[in-house]
Amino acid sequence: VVASPSDDPALIERARRGDAAAYEHLVRTYQHVAFRTACLLAGSAADAEEAVQDGFVKAWQALPRFRAGAPFAPWLLAIVANEARTRRRAAGRRAGWTLRAADAARSEPASSPGPEAAALDAETRAGLLAALAQLDERDRTVLALRYLLDLGESEMAAVLDCRPGTVKSRLSRALERLRVVMAT
Amino acid sequence: MSDLDRDLRALGTAVDWPETPDVAGTVRTRLPGQRVLRRRVARPRPAWLVILVLALIPASAAAITPARTAILRTLGLSSTIRVVELKRLPLPAHTRLVDQLGPRVTLARARLLADFRVKALPTAPRTVRFSDALLGGLVTLEYPDALIMQFAGRSTEYLQKLVAPPARARRVRVGGLPGIFISGGPTQLLLADRHGEITAIGGVPINANVLLWDAHGIGYRLQTHEPLAVALQLARTLR
């Protein structure tokens, strides 16, 4: 059974009282977005997995400080992002996650390209990936969080450790630079 | 929405992300105050999900029950190998691991049966075993100075190694590929499924060093009494 975000307040309250089963529901709900976010920031799937595990454990320990009624995802993602950055610094990596297009032949049903992706021809996809690769990491990350992970502003702000208003301007500038790269 | 917006959103469903690991069980065991090892989680996984688990334990830990285990950290190594550091190992020996390594076969037969290219040292192995406990097969080669296990890595399988003091794990590079070297304490092999349920444990802890690495989806475990430099040299001579 996987919880839905609408279950969060009740699950969080139970978890704050020490209910590990409730917290496990939360972990299962958010581990997917947490892992992908960590992948972007840590630069390796192995480090991302460690970051997600440690992030969830730290979030459990910090639950007494979680503001009741606040959305869980931004708060959690901020913790996971911090763990991912720490690992990346420790590993001395410079580049972030390398984006690659999925090989259609080995795509699983759950992650198979949807109608939008199908409409995105291989040439456009390759061009976009190449253009993203030319951006600096700061721009690439903000675009990936918005478009590839479909995060909202508050979640992006938490991951990027900035104000929501700053997310808008950073996203706008990154898009502009991407357009320039694609035009050249 | 601009064309660029639309294309970027479409790209989001076409990116090759690694499979998200299910960390819920592991996280739960690590929560302070929790004493549950790992409860079985119902997941739509094929029945062949059996995982090779390799453990390093202090000999005195053999009688410790699973419920007393506390995970300190997990070191991931690609999608096929994982090292779990514990305060102490919880594993009572109850099944002969050798039975899980499969029957003795010839190297040629193992190469025929395995779903991957089986590598070997230049010298002939003393014994070869093949097991179908893992999808694609598990091949074990025994040499006078090393024991080498190899299997086809799948995102749903893990070579998992449990480590407890005095043994220690450190990240290394094996021919440019990520690896983990574990030394400083006795080792014990065991088999478990993805959910941590132990199906077989080697009866006697083995005092040896272990080098783990993943080469393009094939998981390798090299056990030897030799130091890291020699283990790396052996790994490099695998053909």
Tab-separated table of C-alpha atoms in Angstrom:
chain	number	residue	atom	x	y	z
A	1	VAL	CA	0.000	0.000	0.000
A	2	VAL	CA	1.441	3.326	-1.007
A	3	ALA	CA	0.227	6.468	0.652
A	4	SER	CA	-0.869	9.466	-1.348
A	5	PRO	CA	0.173	13.018	-0.495
A	6	SER	CA	-3.286	13.633	0.898
A	7	ASP	CA	-2.450	11.094	3.597
A	8	ASP	CA	0.671	13.013	4.580
A	9	PRO	CA	-0.585	15.005	7.580
A	10	ALA	CA	-1.955	11.931	9.317
A	11	LEU	CA	1.086	9.842	8.500
A	12	ILE	CA	3.455	12.583	9.589
A	13	GLU	CA	1.638	12.993	12.861
A	14	ARG	CA	1.809	9.257	13.497
A	15	ALA	CA	5.480	9.215	12.552
A	16	ARG	CA	6.190	12.086	14.930
A	17	ARG	CA	4.749	9.955	17.678
A	18	GLY	CA	7.247	7.232	16.761
A	19	ASP	CA	5.137	5.112	14.414
A	20	ALA	CA	7.772	3.615	12.096
A	21	ALA	CA	5.153	1.922	9.923
A	22	ALA	CA	3.598	5.304	9.143
A	23	TYR	CA	7.012	6.678	8.296
A	24	GLU	CA	7.676	3.720	6.022
A	25	HIS	CA	4.559	4.717	4.049
A	26	LEU	CA	6.008	8.191	3.658
A	27	VAL	CA	9.351	6.789	2.552
A	28	ARG	CA	7.670	4.659	-0.065
A	29	THR	CA	5.673	7.627	-1.317
A	30	TYR	CA	8.615	9.969	-1.699
A	31	GLN	CA	11.582	7.699	-2.375
A	32	HIS	CA	11.140	7.944	-6.137
A	33	VAL	CA	11.350	11.723	-6.421
A	34	ALA	CA	13.974	11.804	-3.686
A	35	PHE	CA	16.156	9.318	-5.553
A	36	ARG	CA	15.959	11.127	-8.859
A	37	THR	CA	16.654	14.447	-7.207
A	38	ALA	CA	19.658	12.897	-5.512
A	39	CYS	CA	20.830	11.442	-8.820
A	40	LEU	CA	20.889	14.910	-10.340
A	41	LEU	CA	22.879	16.343	-7.473
A	42	ALA	CA	25.130	13.459	-6.428
A	43	GLY	CA	26.253	12.434	-9.876
A	44	SER	CA	26.019	8.692	-9.294
A	45	ALA	CA	23.170	6.303	-8.627
A	46	ALA	CA	25.090	4.599	-5.832
A	47	ASP	CA	25.717	7.851	-4.006
A	48	ALA	CA	22.144	8.894	-4.659
A	49	GLU	CA	20.835	5.781	-2.979
A	50	GLU	CA	23.004	6.405	0.052
A	51	ALA	CA	21.905	10.028	0.142
A	52	VAL	CA	18.256	9.022	0.033
A	53	GLN	CA	18.672	6.506	2.829
A	54	ASP	CA	20.571	8.906	5.037
A	55	GLY	CA	18.179	11.711	4.159
A	56	PHE	CA	15.161	9.712	5.248
A	57	VAL	CA	16.845	8.716	8.492
A	58	LYS	CA	17.778	12.327	9.224
A	59	ALA	CA	14.283	13.480	8.345
A	60	TRP	CA	12.878	11.007	10.868
A	61	GLN	CA	15.159	12.429	13.521
A	62	ALA	CA	14.114	15.950	12.562
A	63	LEU	CA	10.380	15.241	12.495
A	64	PRO	CA	9.796	16.943	15.870
A	65	ARG	CA	10.928	20.174	14.207
A	66	PHE	CA	8.697	19.727	11.154
A	67	ARG	CA	6.048	22.441	11.034
A	68	ALA	CA	2.623	20.848	11.254
A	69	GLY	CA	0.543	21.417	8.143
A	70	ALA	CA	3.512	22.304	5.962
A	71	PRO	CA	4.067	20.294	2.763
A	72	PHE	CA	6.347	17.347	3.375
A	73	ALA	CA	8.070	17.132	-0.017
A	74	PRO	CA	10.043	20.410	0.036
A	75	TRP	CA	11.194	19.790	3.572
A	76	LEU	CA	12.309	16.242	2.783
A	77	LEU	CA	13.925	17.117	-0.534
A	78	ALA	CA	15.994	19.832	1.118
A	79	ILE	CA	17.448	17.218	3.476
A	80	VAL	CA	18.072	14.702	0.695
A	81	ALA	CA	19.624	17.357	-1.553
A	82	ASN	CA	21.993	18.329	1.213
A	83	GLU	CA	23.039	14.698	1.660
A	84	ALA	CA	23.555	14.294	-2.081
A	85	ARG	CA	25.731	17.399	-2.308
A	86	THR	CA	27.794	16.235	0.629
A	87	ARG	CA	28.495	12.921	-1.082
A	88	ARG	CA	29.379	14.565	-4.304
A	89	ARG	CA	31.818	16.905	-2.608
A	90	ALA	CA	33.352	13.959	-0.776
A	91	ALA	CA	33.746	12.089	-4.047
A	92	GLY	CA	35.300	15.135	-5.695
A	93	ARG	CA	32.968	14.936	-8.658
A	94	ARG	CA	32.542	17.973	-10.821
A	95	ALA	CA	29.832	17.069	-13.285
A	96	GLY	CA	26.322	16.213	-12.182
A	97	TRP	CA	24.082	13.462	-13.444
A	98	THR	CA	24.638	12.655	-17.096
A	99	LEU	CA	21.301	12.772	-18.846
A	100	ARG	CA	20.748	10.097	-21.421
A	101	ALA	CA	17.714	9.219	-23.448
A	102	ALA	CA	16.195	5.869	-22.582
A	103	ASP	CA	16.729	3.081	-25.029
A	104	ALA	CA	13.224	2.278	-26.173
A	105	ALA	CA	14.117	-1.385	-26.533
A	106	ARG	CA	14.801	-1.788	-22.833
A	107	SER	CA	12.309	0.665	-21.402
A	108	GLU	CA	10.095	-0.889	-18.775
A	109	PRO	CA	6.354	-0.400	-18.978
A	110	ALA	CA	6.343	1.832	-15.936
A	111	SER	CA	8.890	4.154	-17.463
A	112	SER	CA	8.111	3.777	-21.112
A	113	PRO	CA	7.879	7.001	-23.018
A	114	GLY	CA	4.400	8.501	-22.950
A	115	PRO	CA	2.640	10.172	-25.862
A	116	GLU	CA	4.631	13.352	-25.309
A	117	ALA	CA	7.915	11.519	-25.473
A	118	ALA	CA	6.812	9.559	-28.464
A	119	ALA	CA	6.031	12.835	-30.156
A	120	LEU	CA	9.523	14.026	-29.388
A	121	ASP	CA	11.500	12.649	-32.265
A	122	ALA	CA	14.935	11.215	-31.732
A	123	GLU	CA	16.634	14.148	-33.395
A	124	THR	CA	14.940	16.719	-31.188
A	125	ARG	CA	15.623	14.617	-28.123
A	126	ALA	CA	19.289	14.297	-28.970
A	127	GLY	CA	19.499	18.000	-29.687
A	128	LEU	CA	17.925	18.893	-26.372
A	129	LEU	CA	20.197	16.579	-24.431
A	130	ALA	CA	23.244	17.960	-26.207
A	131	ALA	CA	22.142	21.514	-25.513
A	132	LEU	CA	21.505	20.755	-21.855
A	133	ALA	CA	24.942	19.223	-21.615
A	134	GLN	CA	26.466	22.482	-22.790
A	135	LEU	CA	24.828	24.515	-20.052
A	136	ASP	CA	26.588	25.026	-16.788
A	137	GLU	CA	25.497	22.778	-14.008
A	138	ARG	CA	23.472	25.448	-12.234
A	139	ASP	CA	21.276	25.988	-15.272
A	140	ARG	CA	21.043	22.302	-16.078
A	141	THR	CA	19.939	21.460	-12.555
A	142	VAL	CA	17.182	24.042	-12.399
A	143	LEU	CA	15.839	22.908	-15.768
A	144	ALA	CA	16.015	19.251	-14.815
A	145	LEU	CA	14.203	19.827	-11.547
A	146	ARG	CA	11.437	21.715	-13.315
A	147	TYR	CA	10.973	19.746	-16.493
A	148	LEU	CA	12.409	16.313	-15.922
A	149	LEU	CA	11.232	15.856	-12.335
A	150	ASP	CA	8.228	18.160	-12.623
A	151	LEU	CA	8.906	19.755	-9.253
A	152	GLY	CA	6.941	22.771	-8.104
A	153	GLU	CA	8.492	26.063	-7.106
A	154	SER	CA	8.528	25.371	-3.394
A	155	GLU	CA	10.181	21.984	-3.922
A	156	MET	CA	12.732	23.478	-6.292
A	157	ALA	CA	13.470	26.255	-3.844
A	158	ALA	CA	14.079	23.683	-1.136
A	159	VAL	CA	16.421	21.642	-3.314
A	160	LEU	CA	18.276	24.689	-4.582
A	161	ASP	CA	18.298	26.298	-1.147
A	162	CYS	CA	16.904	29.589	-2.371
A	163	ARG	CA	13.661	31.588	-2.224
A	164	PRO	CA	10.761	30.637	-4.538
A	165	GLY	CA	11.071	33.982	-6.275
A	166	THR	CA	14.683	33.236	-7.062
A	167	VAL	CA	13.637	29.930	-8.631
A	168	LYS	CA	11.535	31.802	-11.181
A	169	SER	CA	14.345	34.070	-12.242
A	170	ARG	CA	16.901	31.257	-12.336
A	171	LEU	CA	14.562	29.133	-14.417
A	172	SER	CA	13.886	31.989	-16.792
A	173	ARG	CA	17.582	32.691	-17.275
A	174	ALA	CA	18.388	29.003	-17.754
A	175	LEU	CA	15.679	28.703	-20.411
A	176	GLU	CA	17.045	31.734	-22.201
A	177	ARG	CA	20.551	30.311	-22.210
A	178	LEU	CA	19.215	26.989	-23.451
A	179	ARG	CA	17.504	28.774	-26.344
A	180	VAL	CA	20.764	30.483	-27.207
A	181	VAL	CA	22.673	27.212	-27.162
A	182	MET	CA	20.059	25.535	-29.333
A	183	ALA	CA	20.121	28.389	-31.813
A	184	THR	CA	23.867	28.179	-32.326
B	1	MET	CA	3.476	26.927	-23.410
B	2	SER	CA	6.362	27.372	-25.842
B	3	ASP	CA	7.712	24.634	-28.058
B	4	LEU	CA	10.783	24.489	-25.869
B	5	ASP	CA	8.640	24.050	-22.757
B	6	ARG	CA	6.747	21.239	-24.418
B	7	ASP	CA	9.888	19.523	-25.671
B	8	LEU	CA	11.521	19.709	-22.269
B	9	ARG	CA	8.478	18.193	-20.611
B	10	ALA	CA	8.443	15.440	-23.189
B	11	LEU	CA	12.116	14.844	-22.567
B	12	GLY	CA	11.278	14.214	-18.932
B	13	THR	CA	9.573	10.951	-19.822
B	14	ALA	CA	12.343	9.869	-22.173
B	15	VAL	CA	15.347	10.220	-19.893
B	16	ASP	CA	17.146	7.053	-18.889
B	17	TRP	CA	16.927	7.168	-15.099
B	18	PRO	CA	18.322	4.346	-13.002
B	19	GLU	CA	15.657	2.259	-11.333
B	20	THR	CA	14.602	3.702	-8.020
B	21	PRO	CA	15.689	1.354	-5.229
B	22	ASP	CA	13.141	0.477	-2.579
B	23	VAL	CA	14.849	1.857	0.498
B	24	ALA	CA	11.832	1.782	2.794
B	25	GLY	CA	12.794	-1.445	4.541
B	26	THR	CA	16.402	-0.423	5.038
B	27	VAL	CA	15.428	3.018	6.275
B	28	ARG	CA	13.068	1.497	8.769
B	29	THR	CA	15.770	-0.689	10.268
B	30	ARG	CA	17.971	2.364	10.645
B	31	LEU	CA	15.456	4.489	12.499
B	32	PRO	CA	16.685	5.057	16.036
B	33	GLY	CA	14.742	2.905	18.437
B	34	GLN	CA	13.577	0.484	15.754
B	35	ARG	CA	14.575	-3.109	16.213
B	36	VAL	CA	12.914	-4.704	13.232
B	37	LEU	CA	15.435	-6.168	10.762
B	38	ARG	CA	13.523	-5.935	7.500
B	39	ARG	CA	9.982	-6.943	7.083
B	40	ARG	CA	8.947	-8.649	3.903
B	41	VAL	CA	7.442	-6.198	1.478
B	42	ALA	CA	5.043	-7.382	-1.151
B	43	ARG	CA	6.350	-6.139	-4.480
B	44	PRO	CA	5.471	-7.282	-7.964
B	45	ARG	CA	8.831	-8.963	-8.486
B	46	PRO	CA	9.615	-12.168	-10.342
B	47	ALA	CA	10.198	-15.259	-8.285
B	48	TRP	CA	13.851	-15.467	-9.260
B	49	LEU	CA	14.799	-12.604	-7.030
B	50	VAL	CA	17.496	-14.231	-5.045
B	51	ILE	CA	20.417	-12.232	-3.883
B	52	LEU	CA	23.895	-13.285	-3.095
B	53	VAL	CA	24.863	-11.861	0.215
B	54	LEU	CA	28.351	-11.855	1.564
B	55	ALA	CA	28.991	-11.162	5.161
B	56	LEU	CA	31.931	-10.211	7.273
B	57	ILE	CA	31.370	-11.061	10.855
B	58	PRO	CA	33.285	-11.241	14.036
B	59	ALA	CA	33.218	-14.878	15.017
B	60	SER	CA	31.526	-14.061	18.299
B	61	ALA	CA	28.553	-12.576	16.511
B	62	ALA	CA	27.262	-15.816	15.113
B	63	ALA	CA	24.588	-16.217	17.733
B	64	ILE	CA	23.230	-12.686	17.624
B	65	THR	CA	19.632	-12.555	16.523
B	66	PRO	CA	18.526	-10.478	13.515
B	67	ALA	CA	16.302	-8.296	15.670
B	68	ARG	CA	19.355	-6.767	17.308
B	69	THR	CA	20.925	-5.549	14.092
B	70	ALA	CA	21.500	-1.842	13.552
B	71	ILE	CA	22.596	-0.564	10.150
B	72	LEU	CA	25.271	2.120	10.294
B	73	ARG	CA	25.497	2.943	6.600
B	74	THR	CA	25.103	1.456	3.149
B	75	LEU	CA	27.690	1.713	0.416
B	76	GLY	CA	26.172	1.256	-3.011
B	77	LEU	CA	28.177	-0.052	-5.901
B	78	SER	CA	26.258	0.236	-9.149
B	79	SER	CA	22.974	-1.622	-9.206
B	80	THR	CA	24.436	-5.025	-8.476
B	81	ILE	CA	26.555	-4.719	-5.374
B	82	ARG	CA	25.889	-3.183	-2.025
B	83	VAL	CA	27.784	-3.188	1.233
B	84	VAL	CA	25.888	-2.759	4.461
B	85	GLU	CA	27.790	-1.789	7.580
B	86	LEU	CA	26.297	-3.048	10.783
B	87	LYS	CA	27.198	-2.582	14.396
B	88	ARG	CA	27.425	-6.325	14.547
B	89	LEU	CA	26.286	-9.146	12.394
B	90	PRO	CA	23.062	-10.912	13.155
B	91	LEU	CA	23.530	-14.065	11.204
B	92	PRO	CA	23.272	-17.492	12.692
B	93	ALA	CA	24.598	-20.153	10.344
B	94	HIS	CA	21.826	-22.523	9.418
B	95	THR	CA	22.258	-23.665	5.849
B	96	ARG	CA	25.256	-24.879	3.930
B	97	LEU	CA	26.124	-22.244	1.403
B	98	VAL	CA	27.990	-24.682	-0.768
B	99	ASP	CA	24.634	-26.220	-1.599
B	100	GLN	CA	23.527	-22.873	-3.011
B	101	LEU	CA	26.579	-22.490	-5.225
B	102	GLY	CA	25.394	-25.331	-7.389
B	103	PRO	CA	26.994	-28.527	-8.579
B	104	ARG	CA	30.518	-28.873	-9.869
B	105	VAL	CA	30.769	-28.433	-13.622
B	106	THR	CA	33.526	-27.891	-16.126
B	107	LEU	CA	34.494	-24.362	-17.068
B	108	ALA	CA	33.243	-25.010	-20.578
B	109	ARG	CA	29.893	-26.166	-19.192
B	110	ALA	CA	29.626	-23.085	-16.946
B	111	ARG	CA	30.289	-20.877	-19.938
B	112	LEU	CA	27.561	-22.642	-21.822
B	113	LEU	CA	25.038	-22.310	-19.020
B	114	ALA	CA	25.739	-18.743	-17.908
B	115	ASP	CA	23.894	-15.861	-19.463
B	116	PHE	CA	27.082	-13.787	-19.622
B	117	ARG	CA	30.686	-14.189	-20.643
B	118	VAL	CA	32.383	-16.087	-17.832
B	119	LYS	CA	35.895	-14.835	-17.158
B	120	ALA	CA	38.711	-16.900	-15.694
B	121	LEU	CA	42.317	-16.479	-14.614
B	122	PRO	CA	45.020	-17.713	-17.007
B	123	THR	CA	45.508	-20.844	-14.912
B	124	ALA	CA	42.874	-23.560	-14.777
B	125	PRO	CA	40.524	-23.351	-11.794
B	126	ARG	CA	40.594	-26.136	-9.268
B	127	THR	CA	36.806	-26.376	-9.242
B	128	VAL	CA	33.958	-24.669	-11.047
B	129	ARG	CA	30.386	-24.503	-9.798
B	130	PHE	CA	27.277	-23.245	-11.520
B	131	SER	CA	24.047	-22.244	-9.798
B	132	ASP	CA	20.825	-21.027	-11.357
B	133	ALA	CA	19.771	-19.349	-8.113
B	134	LEU	CA	20.350	-16.014	-9.837
B	135	LEU	CA	18.857	-15.051	-13.154
B	136	GLY	CA	21.554	-15.625	-15.725
B	137	GLY	CA	23.485	-17.895	-13.406
B	138	LEU	CA	26.060	-17.685	-10.666
B	139	VAL	CA	29.502	-19.056	-11.488
B	140	THR	CA	32.089	-19.802	-8.798
B	141	LEU	CA	35.708	-20.508	-9.720
B	142	GLU	CA	38.072	-21.843	-7.089
B	143	TYR	CA	41.820	-21.284	-7.455
B	144	PRO	CA	44.617	-22.084	-5.009
B	145	ASP	CA	44.920	-18.428	-4.028
B	146	ALA	CA	41.483	-17.001	-4.817
B	147	LEU	CA	37.792	-17.733	-5.052
B	148	ILE	CA	36.012	-15.812	-7.783
B	149	MET	CA	32.247	-15.523	-8.101
B	150	GLN	CA	30.506	-13.798	-10.969
B	151	PHE	CA	26.939	-13.257	-12.003
B	152	ALA	CA	24.886	-11.189	-14.398
B	153	GLY	CA	23.834	-8.055	-12.586
B	154	ARG	CA	20.230	-7.042	-12.798
B	155	SER	CA	18.765	-3.913	-11.319
B	156	THR	CA	16.649	-6.123	-9.100
B	157	GLU	CA	19.510	-8.181	-7.752
B	158	TYR	CA	22.203	-7.323	-5.318
B	159	LEU	CA	25.427	-8.778	-4.222
B	160	GLN	CA	25.135	-7.611	-0.680
B	161	LYS	CA	27.891	-7.662	1.847
B	162	LEU	CA	27.335	-7.166	5.504
B	163	VAL	CA	30.302	-5.711	7.326
B	164	ALA	CA	30.904	-5.401	11.018
B	165	PRO	CA	33.967	-4.446	13.026
B	166	PRO	CA	36.815	-5.245	12.936
B	167	ALA	CA	36.353	-5.603	9.178
B	168	ARG	CA	36.252	-2.410	7.161
B	169	ALA	CA	35.121	-1.529	3.661
B	170	ARG	CA	36.708	1.074	1.428
B	171	ARG	CA	36.021	2.236	-2.087
B	172	VAL	CA	38.620	1.342	-4.704
B	173	ARG	CA	38.933	1.311	-8.487
B	174	VAL	CA	39.217	-1.991	-10.302
B	175	GLY	CA	40.545	-1.415	-13.786
B	176	GLY	CA	38.918	2.011	-13.734
B	177	LEU	CA	35.606	0.636	-12.511
B	178	PRO	CA	34.117	1.263	-9.070
B	179	GLY	CA	34.810	-1.390	-6.479
B	180	ILE	CA	34.882	-2.032	-2.765
B	181	PHE	CA	37.637	-3.805	-0.846
B	182	ILE	CA	36.828	-5.361	2.497
B	183	SER	CA	39.539	-6.480	4.857
B	184	GLY	CA	40.435	-6.794	8.488
B	185	GLY	CA	37.988	-9.416	9.649
B	186	PRO	CA	36.599	-12.841	8.995
B	187	THR	CA	34.043	-13.234	6.237
B	188	GLN	CA	30.941	-15.285	5.908
B	189	LEU	CA	28.953	-15.910	2.784
B	190	LEU	CA	25.221	-16.020	2.708
B	191	LEU	CA	22.339	-15.939	0.293
B	192	ALA	CA	19.275	-13.803	0.781
B	193	ASP	CA	16.484	-12.489	-1.304
B	194	ARG	CA	15.911	-8.852	-2.155
B	195	HIS	CA	13.902	-8.263	0.967
B	196	GLY	CA	16.695	-9.374	3.238
B	197	GLU	CA	15.284	-12.794	3.975
B	198	ILE	CA	18.244	-15.105	4.449
B	199	THR	CA	18.046	-18.384	2.616
B	200	ALA	CA	21.509	-19.798	3.225
B	201	ILE	CA	24.569	-18.942	5.242
B	202	GLY	CA	28.054	-20.385	5.036
B	203	GLY	CA	28.724	-22.393	8.151
B	204	VAL	CA	32.271	-21.322	8.943
B	205	PRO	CA	33.484	-17.724	8.744
B	206	ILE	CA	36.362	-17.383	6.290
B	207	ASN	CA	39.312	-15.242	7.183
B	208	ALA	CA	40.015	-13.557	3.886
B	209	ASN	CA	39.896	-10.250	2.072
B	210	VAL	CA	37.203	-9.597	-0.494
B	211	LEU	CA	37.202	-7.386	-3.559
B	212	LEU	CA	33.820	-6.542	-5.072
B	213	TRP	CA	33.269	-4.779	-8.340
B	214	ASP	CA	30.813	-4.371	-11.145
B	215	ALA	CA	31.956	-4.433	-14.754
B	216	HIS	CA	29.262	-3.328	-17.146
B	217	GLY	CA	26.461	-5.160	-15.424
B	218	ILE	CA	28.404	-8.231	-14.343
B	219	GLY	CA	29.026	-8.477	-10.616
B	220	TYR	CA	32.319	-9.931	-9.367
B	221	ARG	CA	33.486	-11.063	-5.971
B	222	LEU	CA	37.104	-12.083	-5.480
B	223	GLN	CA	38.088	-13.636	-2.180
B	224	THR	CA	41.749	-13.998	-1.334
B	225	HIS	CA	44.210	-13.897	1.548
B	226	GLU	CA	46.355	-11.524	-0.474
B	227	PRO	CA	46.417	-7.740	0.054
B	228	LEU	CA	44.580	-5.228	-2.100
B	229	ALA	CA	47.378	-4.778	-4.652
B	230	VAL	CA	47.458	-8.494	-5.402
B	231	ALA	CA	43.671	-8.727	-5.481
B	232	LEU	CA	43.596	-5.903	-8.014
B	233	GLN	CA	46.262	-7.645	-10.080
B	234	LEU	CA	44.222	-10.869	-10.057
B	235	ALA	CA	41.126	-8.935	-11.088
B	236	ARG	CA	43.002	-7.385	-13.982
B	237	THR	CA	44.118	-10.771	-15.286
B	238	LEU	CA	40.569	-12.108	-15.534
B	239	ARG	CA	39.862	-12.914	-19.157
